[in-house]
Tab-separated table of C-alpha atoms in Angstrom:
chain	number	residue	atom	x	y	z
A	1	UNK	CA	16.257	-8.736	8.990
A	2	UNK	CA	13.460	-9.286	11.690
A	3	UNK	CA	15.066	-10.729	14.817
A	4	UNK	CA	13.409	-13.608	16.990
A	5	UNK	CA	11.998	-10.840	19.148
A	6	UNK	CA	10.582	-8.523	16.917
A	7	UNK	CA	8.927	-11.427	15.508
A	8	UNK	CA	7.736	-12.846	18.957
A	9	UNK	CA	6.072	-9.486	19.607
A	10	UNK	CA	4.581	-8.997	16.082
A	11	UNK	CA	2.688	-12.848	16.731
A	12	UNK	CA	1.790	-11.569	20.091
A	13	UNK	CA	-0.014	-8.641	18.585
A	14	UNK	CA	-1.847	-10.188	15.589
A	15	UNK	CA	-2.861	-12.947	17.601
A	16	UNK	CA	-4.120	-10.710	20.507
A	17	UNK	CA	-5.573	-7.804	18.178
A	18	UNK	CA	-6.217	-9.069	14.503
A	19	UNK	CA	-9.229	-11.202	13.625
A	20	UNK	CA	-7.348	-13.046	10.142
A	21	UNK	CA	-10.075	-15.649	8.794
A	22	UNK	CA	-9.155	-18.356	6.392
A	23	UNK	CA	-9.869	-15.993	3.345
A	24	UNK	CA	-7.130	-13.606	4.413
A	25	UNK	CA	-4.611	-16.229	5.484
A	26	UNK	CA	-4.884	-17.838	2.216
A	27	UNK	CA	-4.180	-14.924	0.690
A	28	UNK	CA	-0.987	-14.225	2.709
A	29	UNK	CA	0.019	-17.645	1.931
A	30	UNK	CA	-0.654	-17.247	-1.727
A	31	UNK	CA	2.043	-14.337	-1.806
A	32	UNK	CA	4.527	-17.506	-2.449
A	33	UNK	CA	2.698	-17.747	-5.347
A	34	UNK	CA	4.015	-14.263	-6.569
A	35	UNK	CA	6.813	-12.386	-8.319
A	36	UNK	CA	8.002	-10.944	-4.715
A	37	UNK	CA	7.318	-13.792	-1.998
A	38	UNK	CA	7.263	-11.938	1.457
A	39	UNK	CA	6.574	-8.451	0.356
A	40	UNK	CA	2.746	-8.343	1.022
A	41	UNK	CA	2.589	-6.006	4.322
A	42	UNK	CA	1.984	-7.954	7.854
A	43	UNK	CA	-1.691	-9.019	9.281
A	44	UNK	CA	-1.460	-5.633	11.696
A	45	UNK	CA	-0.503	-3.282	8.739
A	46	UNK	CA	-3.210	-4.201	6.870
A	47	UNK	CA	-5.798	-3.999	9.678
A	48	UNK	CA	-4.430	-0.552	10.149
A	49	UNK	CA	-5.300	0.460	6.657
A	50	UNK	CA	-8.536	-1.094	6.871
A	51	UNK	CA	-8.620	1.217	10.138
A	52	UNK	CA	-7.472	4.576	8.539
A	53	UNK	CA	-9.928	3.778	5.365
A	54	UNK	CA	-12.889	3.184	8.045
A	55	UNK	CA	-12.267	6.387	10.161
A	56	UNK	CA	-12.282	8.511	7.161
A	57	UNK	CA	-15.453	7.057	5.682
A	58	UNK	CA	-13.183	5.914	2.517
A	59	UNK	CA	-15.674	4.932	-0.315
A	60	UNK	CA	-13.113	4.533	-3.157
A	61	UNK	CA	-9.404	3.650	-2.704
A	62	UNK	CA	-6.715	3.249	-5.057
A	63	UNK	CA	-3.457	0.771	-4.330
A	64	UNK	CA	-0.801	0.912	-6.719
A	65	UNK	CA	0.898	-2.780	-5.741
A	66	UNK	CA	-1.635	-5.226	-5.504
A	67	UNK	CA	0.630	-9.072	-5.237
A	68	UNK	CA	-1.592	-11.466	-4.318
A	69	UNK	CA	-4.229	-8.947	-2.790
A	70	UNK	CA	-3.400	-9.410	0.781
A	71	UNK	CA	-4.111	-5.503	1.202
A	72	UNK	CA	-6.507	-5.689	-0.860
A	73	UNK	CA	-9.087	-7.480	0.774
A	74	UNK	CA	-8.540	-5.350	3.885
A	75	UNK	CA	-9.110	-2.482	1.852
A	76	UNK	CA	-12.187	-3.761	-0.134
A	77	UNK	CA	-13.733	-4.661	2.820
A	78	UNK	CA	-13.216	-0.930	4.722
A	79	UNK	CA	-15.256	0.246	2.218
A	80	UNK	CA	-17.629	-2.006	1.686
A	81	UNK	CA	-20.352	-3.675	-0.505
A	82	UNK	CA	-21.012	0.291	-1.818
A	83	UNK	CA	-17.402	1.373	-2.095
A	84	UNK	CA	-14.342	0.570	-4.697
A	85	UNK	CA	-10.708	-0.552	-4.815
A	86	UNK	CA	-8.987	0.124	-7.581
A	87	UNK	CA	-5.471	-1.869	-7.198
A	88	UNK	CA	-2.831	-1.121	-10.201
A	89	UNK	CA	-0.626	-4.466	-10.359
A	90	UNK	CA	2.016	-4.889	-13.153
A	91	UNK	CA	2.475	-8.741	-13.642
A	92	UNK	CA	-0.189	-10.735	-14.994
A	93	UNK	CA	0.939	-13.984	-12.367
A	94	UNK	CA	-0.021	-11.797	-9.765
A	95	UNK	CA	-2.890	-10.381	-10.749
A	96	UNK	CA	-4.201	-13.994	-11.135
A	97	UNK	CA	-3.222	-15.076	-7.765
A	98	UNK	CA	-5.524	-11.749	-6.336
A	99	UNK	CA	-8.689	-12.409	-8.235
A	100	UNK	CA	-8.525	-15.985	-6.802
A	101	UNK	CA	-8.234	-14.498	-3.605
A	102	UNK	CA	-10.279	-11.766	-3.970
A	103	UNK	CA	-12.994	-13.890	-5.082
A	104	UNK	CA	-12.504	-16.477	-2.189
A	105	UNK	CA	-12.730	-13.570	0.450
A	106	UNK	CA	-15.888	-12.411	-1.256
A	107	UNK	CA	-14.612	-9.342	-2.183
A	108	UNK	CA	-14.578	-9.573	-6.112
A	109	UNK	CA	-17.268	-7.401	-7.025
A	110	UNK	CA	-15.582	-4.105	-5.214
A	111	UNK	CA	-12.156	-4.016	-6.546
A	112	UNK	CA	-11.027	-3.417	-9.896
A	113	UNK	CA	-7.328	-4.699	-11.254
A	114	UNK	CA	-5.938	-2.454	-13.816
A	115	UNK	CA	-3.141	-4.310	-15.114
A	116	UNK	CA	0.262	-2.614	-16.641
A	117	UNK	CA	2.897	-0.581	-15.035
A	118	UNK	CA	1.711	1.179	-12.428
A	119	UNK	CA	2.459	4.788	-14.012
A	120	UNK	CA	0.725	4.050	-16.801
A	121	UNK	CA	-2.559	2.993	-14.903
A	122	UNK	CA	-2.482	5.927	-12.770
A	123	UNK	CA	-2.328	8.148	-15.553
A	124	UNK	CA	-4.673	6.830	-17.523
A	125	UNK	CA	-7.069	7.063	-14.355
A	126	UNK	CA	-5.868	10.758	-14.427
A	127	UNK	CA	-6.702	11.982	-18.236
A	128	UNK	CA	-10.763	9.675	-17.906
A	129	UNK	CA	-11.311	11.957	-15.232
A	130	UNK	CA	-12.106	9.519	-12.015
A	131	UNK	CA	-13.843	10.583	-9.194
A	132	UNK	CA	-11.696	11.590	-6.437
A	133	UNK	CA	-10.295	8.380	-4.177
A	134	UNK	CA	-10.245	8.819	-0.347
A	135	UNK	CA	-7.221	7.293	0.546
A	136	UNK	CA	-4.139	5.970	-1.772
A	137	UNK	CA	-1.493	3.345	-0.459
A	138	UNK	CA	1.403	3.322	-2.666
A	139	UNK	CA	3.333	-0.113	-2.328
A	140	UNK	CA	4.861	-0.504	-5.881
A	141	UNK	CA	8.157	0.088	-7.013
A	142	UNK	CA	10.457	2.367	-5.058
A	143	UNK	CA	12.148	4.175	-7.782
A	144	UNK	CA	8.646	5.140	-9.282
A	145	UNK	CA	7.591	6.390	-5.985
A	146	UNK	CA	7.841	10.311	-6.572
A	147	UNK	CA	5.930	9.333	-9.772
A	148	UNK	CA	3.257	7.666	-7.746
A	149	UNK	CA	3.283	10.552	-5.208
A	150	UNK	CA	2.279	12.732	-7.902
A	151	UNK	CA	-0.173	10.874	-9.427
A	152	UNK	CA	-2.081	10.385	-6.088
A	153	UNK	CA	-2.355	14.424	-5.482
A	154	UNK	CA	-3.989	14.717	-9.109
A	155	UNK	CA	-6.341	11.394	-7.822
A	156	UNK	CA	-7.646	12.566	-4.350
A	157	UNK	CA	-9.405	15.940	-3.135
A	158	UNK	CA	-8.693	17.766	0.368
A	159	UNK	CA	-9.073	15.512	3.064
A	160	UNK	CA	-7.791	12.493	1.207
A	161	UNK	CA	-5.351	10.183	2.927
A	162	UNK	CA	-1.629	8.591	1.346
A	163	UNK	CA	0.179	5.994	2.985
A	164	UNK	CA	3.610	5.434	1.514
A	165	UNK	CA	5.180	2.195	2.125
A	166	UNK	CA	8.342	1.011	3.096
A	167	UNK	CA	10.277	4.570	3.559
A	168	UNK	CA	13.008	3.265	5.938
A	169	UNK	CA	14.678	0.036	4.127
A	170	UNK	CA	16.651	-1.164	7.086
A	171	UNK	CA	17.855	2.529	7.740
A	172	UNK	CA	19.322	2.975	4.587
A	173	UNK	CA	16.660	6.031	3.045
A	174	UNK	CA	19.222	8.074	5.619
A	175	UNK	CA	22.809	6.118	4.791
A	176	UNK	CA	25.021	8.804	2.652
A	177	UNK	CA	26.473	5.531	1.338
A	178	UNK	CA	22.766	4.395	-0.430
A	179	UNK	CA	22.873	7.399	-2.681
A	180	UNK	CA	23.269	5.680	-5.399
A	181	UNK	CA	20.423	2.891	-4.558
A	182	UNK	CA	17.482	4.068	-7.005
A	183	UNK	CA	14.903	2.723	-4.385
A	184	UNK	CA	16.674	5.124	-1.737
A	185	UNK	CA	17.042	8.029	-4.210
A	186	UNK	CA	12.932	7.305	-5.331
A	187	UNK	CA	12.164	7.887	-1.450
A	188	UNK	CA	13.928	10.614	-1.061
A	189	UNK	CA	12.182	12.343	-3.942
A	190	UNK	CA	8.869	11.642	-2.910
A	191	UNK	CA	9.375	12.762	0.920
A	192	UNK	CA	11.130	15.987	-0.472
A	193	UNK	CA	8.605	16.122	-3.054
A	194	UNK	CA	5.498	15.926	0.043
A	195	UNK	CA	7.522	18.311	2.010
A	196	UNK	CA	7.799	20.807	-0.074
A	197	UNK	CA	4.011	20.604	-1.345
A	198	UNK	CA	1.624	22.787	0.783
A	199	UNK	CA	-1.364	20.437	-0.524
A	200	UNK	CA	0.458	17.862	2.259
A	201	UNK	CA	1.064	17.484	5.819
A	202	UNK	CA	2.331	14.115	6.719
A	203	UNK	CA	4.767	12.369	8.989
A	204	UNK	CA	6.272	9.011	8.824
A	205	UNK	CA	7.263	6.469	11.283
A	206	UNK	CA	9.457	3.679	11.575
A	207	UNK	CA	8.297	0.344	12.738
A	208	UNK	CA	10.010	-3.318	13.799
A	209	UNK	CA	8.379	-6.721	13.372
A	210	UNK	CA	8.145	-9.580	11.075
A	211	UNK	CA	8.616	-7.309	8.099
A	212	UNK	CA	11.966	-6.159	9.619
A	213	UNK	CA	13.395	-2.381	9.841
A	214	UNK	CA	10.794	-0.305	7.634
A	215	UNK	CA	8.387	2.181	8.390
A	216	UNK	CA	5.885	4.166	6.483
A	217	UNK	CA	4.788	7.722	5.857
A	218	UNK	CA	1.093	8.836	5.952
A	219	UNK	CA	0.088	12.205	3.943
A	220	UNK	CA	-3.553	13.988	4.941
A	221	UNK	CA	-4.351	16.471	1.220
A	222	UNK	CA	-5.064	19.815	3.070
A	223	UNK	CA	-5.715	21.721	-0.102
């Protein structure tokens, strides 16, 4: 749980650094409206993936978790009127809640919801043949993440970005005792899986705020 601090500090830094207009606190706010109120990621997480998507020139991105499309619209706008989200969301509630706000932030016309489990999406994407996407944030389920991991190395090219989400859970993707938690053992097999793959070179950090103890892990496709 976020203390009173970590929360202090994470205001202090959205309200100093992150320009958050109506469109995209509605959208935050609408995540109460959602299967998993609270899970969208913070106002300065998404303005960093907005920021990794812009450095890299990302034209197309895929997100496989979309909620109420808090991300989203971050995303959508990186890449602009020209570019494409693609956001893979499982319930049809929540995929409801993003094209309303979607379509409030003006961002309709670039993103795409594919709706159905996430796996299924992805692999579909995989056997039509898609063009390559730039960057992938994976922010589904956590058991499914070495599945997701997967599917994002057949779905970008060399120099393509992937930012995992939530790798730390409160400290317990390192607690002997989690073993048996399938979200722990899903992280575990996608960070061994991107270790293990020369394709990747990644890190991963953890991080404290209003989201609590997480962290997240960010792969660059080298081959």
């Amino acid at each position: 749980m976020s203390t009173e601090a970590q929360i202090a500090v994470d205001d202090y830094l959205v309200a100093t650094l992150v320009d958050e207009d109506d469109a995209l606190v509605s959208a935050r706010e609408a995540a109460a409206e959602t299967t998993m109120p609270g899970a969208a990621v913070a106002p300065n997480q998404g303005k960093l993936l907005a920021m990794l998507a812009t450095a890299i020139g990302a034209h197309r991105v895929l997100e496989l978790g979309t909620l109420a499309g808090y991300s989203t619209i971050w995303l959508a706008r990186a890449v602009g009127p020209g570019g494409r989200v693609v956001t893979l969301e499982v319930s049809e509630q929540n995929a409801a809640v993003a094209r309303r706000n979607l379509d409030r932030a003006g961002v309709g016309d670039v993103v795409d919801i594919m709706l159905g489990p996430a796996a299924d999406s992805a692999q579909r994407l995989i056997d039509t043949g898609q063009e390559p996407f730039d960057l992938v944030f994976i922010d589904a389920d956590k058991p499914s993440n070495a599945t997701y991991l997967r599917a994002a190395l057949e779905l970008t090219r060399p120099g393509s970005l992937i930012v995992l989400d939530n790798v730390v859970r409160s400290g317990r993707v390192a607690d002997p005792d989690s073993a048996d938690d399938p979200g722990v053992r899903g992280l575990r097999e996608a960070l061994a899986l991107a270790a293990g793959d020369p394709r990747l070179d990644g890190t991963a950090l953890q991080t404290v705020g209003s989201k609590g103890w997480d962290g997240f892990a960010l792969f660059r496709r080298v081959a």
